[in-house]
PDB file of C-alpha atoms in Angstrom:
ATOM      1  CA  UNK X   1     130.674-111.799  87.780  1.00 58.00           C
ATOM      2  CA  UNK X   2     130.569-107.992  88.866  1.00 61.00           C
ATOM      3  CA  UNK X   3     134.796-108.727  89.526  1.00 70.00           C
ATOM      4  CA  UNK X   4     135.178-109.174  86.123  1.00 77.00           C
ATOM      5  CA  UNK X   5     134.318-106.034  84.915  1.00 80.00           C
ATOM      6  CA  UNK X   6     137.116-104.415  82.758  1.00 85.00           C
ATOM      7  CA  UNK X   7     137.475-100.367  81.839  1.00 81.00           C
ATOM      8  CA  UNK X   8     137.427 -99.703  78.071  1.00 79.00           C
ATOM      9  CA  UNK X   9     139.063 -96.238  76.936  1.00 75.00           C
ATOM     10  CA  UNK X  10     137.474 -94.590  73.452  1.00 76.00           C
ATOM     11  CA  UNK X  11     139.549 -91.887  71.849  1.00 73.00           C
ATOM     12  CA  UNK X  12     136.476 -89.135  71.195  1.00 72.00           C
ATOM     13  CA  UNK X  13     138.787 -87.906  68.589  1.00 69.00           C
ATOM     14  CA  UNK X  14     140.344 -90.446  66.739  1.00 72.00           C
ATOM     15  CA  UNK X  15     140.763 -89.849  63.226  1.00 71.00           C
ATOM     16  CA  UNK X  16     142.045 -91.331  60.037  1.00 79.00           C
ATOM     17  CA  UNK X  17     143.594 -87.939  59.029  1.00 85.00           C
ATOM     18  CA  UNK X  18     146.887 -87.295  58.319  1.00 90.00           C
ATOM     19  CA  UNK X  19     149.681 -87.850  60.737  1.00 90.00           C
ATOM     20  CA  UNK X  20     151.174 -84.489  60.712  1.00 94.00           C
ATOM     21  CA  UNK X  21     147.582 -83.297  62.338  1.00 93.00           C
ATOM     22  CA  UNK X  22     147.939 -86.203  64.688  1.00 90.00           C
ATOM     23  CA  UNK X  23     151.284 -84.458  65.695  1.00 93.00           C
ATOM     24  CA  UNK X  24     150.443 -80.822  65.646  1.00 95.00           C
ATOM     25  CA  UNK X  25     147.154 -81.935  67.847  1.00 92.00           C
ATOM     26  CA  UNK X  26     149.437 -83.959  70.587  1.00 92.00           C
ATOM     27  CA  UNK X  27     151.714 -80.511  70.378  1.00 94.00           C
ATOM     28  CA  UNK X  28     148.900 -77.993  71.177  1.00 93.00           C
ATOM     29  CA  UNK X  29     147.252 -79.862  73.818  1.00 90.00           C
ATOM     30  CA  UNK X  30     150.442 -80.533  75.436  1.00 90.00           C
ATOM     31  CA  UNK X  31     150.855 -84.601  75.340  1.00 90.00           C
ATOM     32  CA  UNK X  32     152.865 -86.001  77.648  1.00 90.00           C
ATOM     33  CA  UNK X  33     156.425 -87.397  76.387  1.00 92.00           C
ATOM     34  CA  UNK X  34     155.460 -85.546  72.940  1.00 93.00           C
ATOM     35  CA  UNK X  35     159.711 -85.884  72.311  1.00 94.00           C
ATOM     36  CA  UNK X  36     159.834 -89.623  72.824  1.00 94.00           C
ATOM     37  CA  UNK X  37     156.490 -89.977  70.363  1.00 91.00           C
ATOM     38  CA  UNK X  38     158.139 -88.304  67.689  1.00 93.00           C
ATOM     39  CA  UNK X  39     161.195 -89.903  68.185  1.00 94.00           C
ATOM     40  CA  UNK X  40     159.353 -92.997  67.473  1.00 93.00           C
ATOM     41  CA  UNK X  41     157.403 -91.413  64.496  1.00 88.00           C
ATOM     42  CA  UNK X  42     161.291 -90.784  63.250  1.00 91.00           C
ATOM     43  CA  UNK X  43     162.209 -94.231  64.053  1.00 94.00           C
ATOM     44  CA  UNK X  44     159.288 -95.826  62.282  1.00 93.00           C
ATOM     45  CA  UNK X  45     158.536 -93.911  59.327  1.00 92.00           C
ATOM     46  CA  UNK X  46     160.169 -90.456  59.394  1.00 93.00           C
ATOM     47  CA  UNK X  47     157.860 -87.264  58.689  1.00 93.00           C
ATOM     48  CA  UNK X  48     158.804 -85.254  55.527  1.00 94.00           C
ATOM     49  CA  UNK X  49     161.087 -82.753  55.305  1.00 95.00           C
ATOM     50  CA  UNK X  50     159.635 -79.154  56.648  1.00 95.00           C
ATOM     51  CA  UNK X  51     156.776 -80.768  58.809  1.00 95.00           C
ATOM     52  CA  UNK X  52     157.866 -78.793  61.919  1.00 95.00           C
ATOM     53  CA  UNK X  53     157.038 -75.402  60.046  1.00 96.00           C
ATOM     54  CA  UNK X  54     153.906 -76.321  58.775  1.00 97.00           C
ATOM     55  CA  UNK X  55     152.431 -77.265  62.766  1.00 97.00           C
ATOM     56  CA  UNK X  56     150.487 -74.563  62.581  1.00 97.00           C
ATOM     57  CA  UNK X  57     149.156 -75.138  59.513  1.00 97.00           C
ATOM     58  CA  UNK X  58     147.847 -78.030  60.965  1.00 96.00           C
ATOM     59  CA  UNK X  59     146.814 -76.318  64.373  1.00 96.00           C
ATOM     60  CA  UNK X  60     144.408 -73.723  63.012  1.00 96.00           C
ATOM     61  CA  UNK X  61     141.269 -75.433  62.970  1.00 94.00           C
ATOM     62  CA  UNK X  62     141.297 -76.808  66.469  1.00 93.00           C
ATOM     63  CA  UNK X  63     142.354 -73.367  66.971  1.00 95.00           C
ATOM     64  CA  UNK X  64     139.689 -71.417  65.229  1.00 95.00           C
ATOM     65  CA  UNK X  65     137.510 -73.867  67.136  1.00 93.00           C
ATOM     66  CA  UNK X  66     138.328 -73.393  70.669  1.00 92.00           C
ATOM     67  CA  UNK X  67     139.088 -69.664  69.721  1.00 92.00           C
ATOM     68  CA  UNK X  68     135.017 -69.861  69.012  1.00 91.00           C
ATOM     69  CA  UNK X  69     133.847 -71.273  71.875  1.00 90.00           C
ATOM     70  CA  UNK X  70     136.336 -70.708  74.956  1.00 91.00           C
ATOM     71  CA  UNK X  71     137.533 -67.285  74.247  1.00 84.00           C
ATOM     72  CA  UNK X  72     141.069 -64.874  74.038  1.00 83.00           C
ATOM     73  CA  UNK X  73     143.068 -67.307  75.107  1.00 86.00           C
ATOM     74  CA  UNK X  74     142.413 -69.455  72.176  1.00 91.00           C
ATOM     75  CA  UNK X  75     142.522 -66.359  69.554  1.00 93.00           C
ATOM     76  CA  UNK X  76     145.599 -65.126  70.382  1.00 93.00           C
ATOM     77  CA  UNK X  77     147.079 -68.508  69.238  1.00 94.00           C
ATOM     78  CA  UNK X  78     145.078 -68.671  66.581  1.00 95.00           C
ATOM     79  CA  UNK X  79     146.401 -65.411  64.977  1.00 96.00           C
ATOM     80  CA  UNK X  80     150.194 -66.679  65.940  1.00 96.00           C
ATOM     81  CA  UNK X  81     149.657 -69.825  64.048  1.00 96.00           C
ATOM     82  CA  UNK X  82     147.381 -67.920  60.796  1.00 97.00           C
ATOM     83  CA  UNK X  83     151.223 -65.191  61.044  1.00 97.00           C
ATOM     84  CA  UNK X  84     153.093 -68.484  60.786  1.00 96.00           C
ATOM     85  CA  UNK X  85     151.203 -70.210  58.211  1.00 96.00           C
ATOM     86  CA  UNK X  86     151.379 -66.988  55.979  1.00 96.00           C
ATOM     87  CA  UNK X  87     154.829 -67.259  55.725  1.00 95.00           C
ATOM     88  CA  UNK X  88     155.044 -70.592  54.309  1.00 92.00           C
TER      89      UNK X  88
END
């Protein structure tokens, strides 16, 4: 009956990409208990060496994207993360 009716939640951005983006997208958009996710990525199948430096290598499209259509904000991390990925 109308009781019965359960809530269904669809990631719109689920991808089969590699996990490194998964973790650089959780890190810009601030996910909630981000430490105790990669402490289970660690845990599970650690993350090769040097993937913290190459975040925003991973960041810049999402940035470049946002940057596009919401403004400053957006570009101003954009050209932090294009400085960072320049000196890999």
């Amino acid at each position: 009956g109308a009781d019965d009716v359960e809530a269904v939640l669809i990631d719109p951005a689920a991808h089969g990409g590699h996990r490194e983006t998964d973790l650089a997208m959780l890190a810009l958009f601030g996910a909630p208990h981000l430490d105790e996710i990669l402490r289970g990525y660690h845990q599970r199948h650690p993350l090769r060496e040097g993937w913290r430096q190459r975040v925003p290598l991973h960041q810049l499209h999402p940035l470049a994207t946002h940057s596009a259509g919401h403004g400053a904000g957006y570009a101003v991390a954009l050209a932090d993360a294009a400085r960072k990925v320049l000196l890999l």
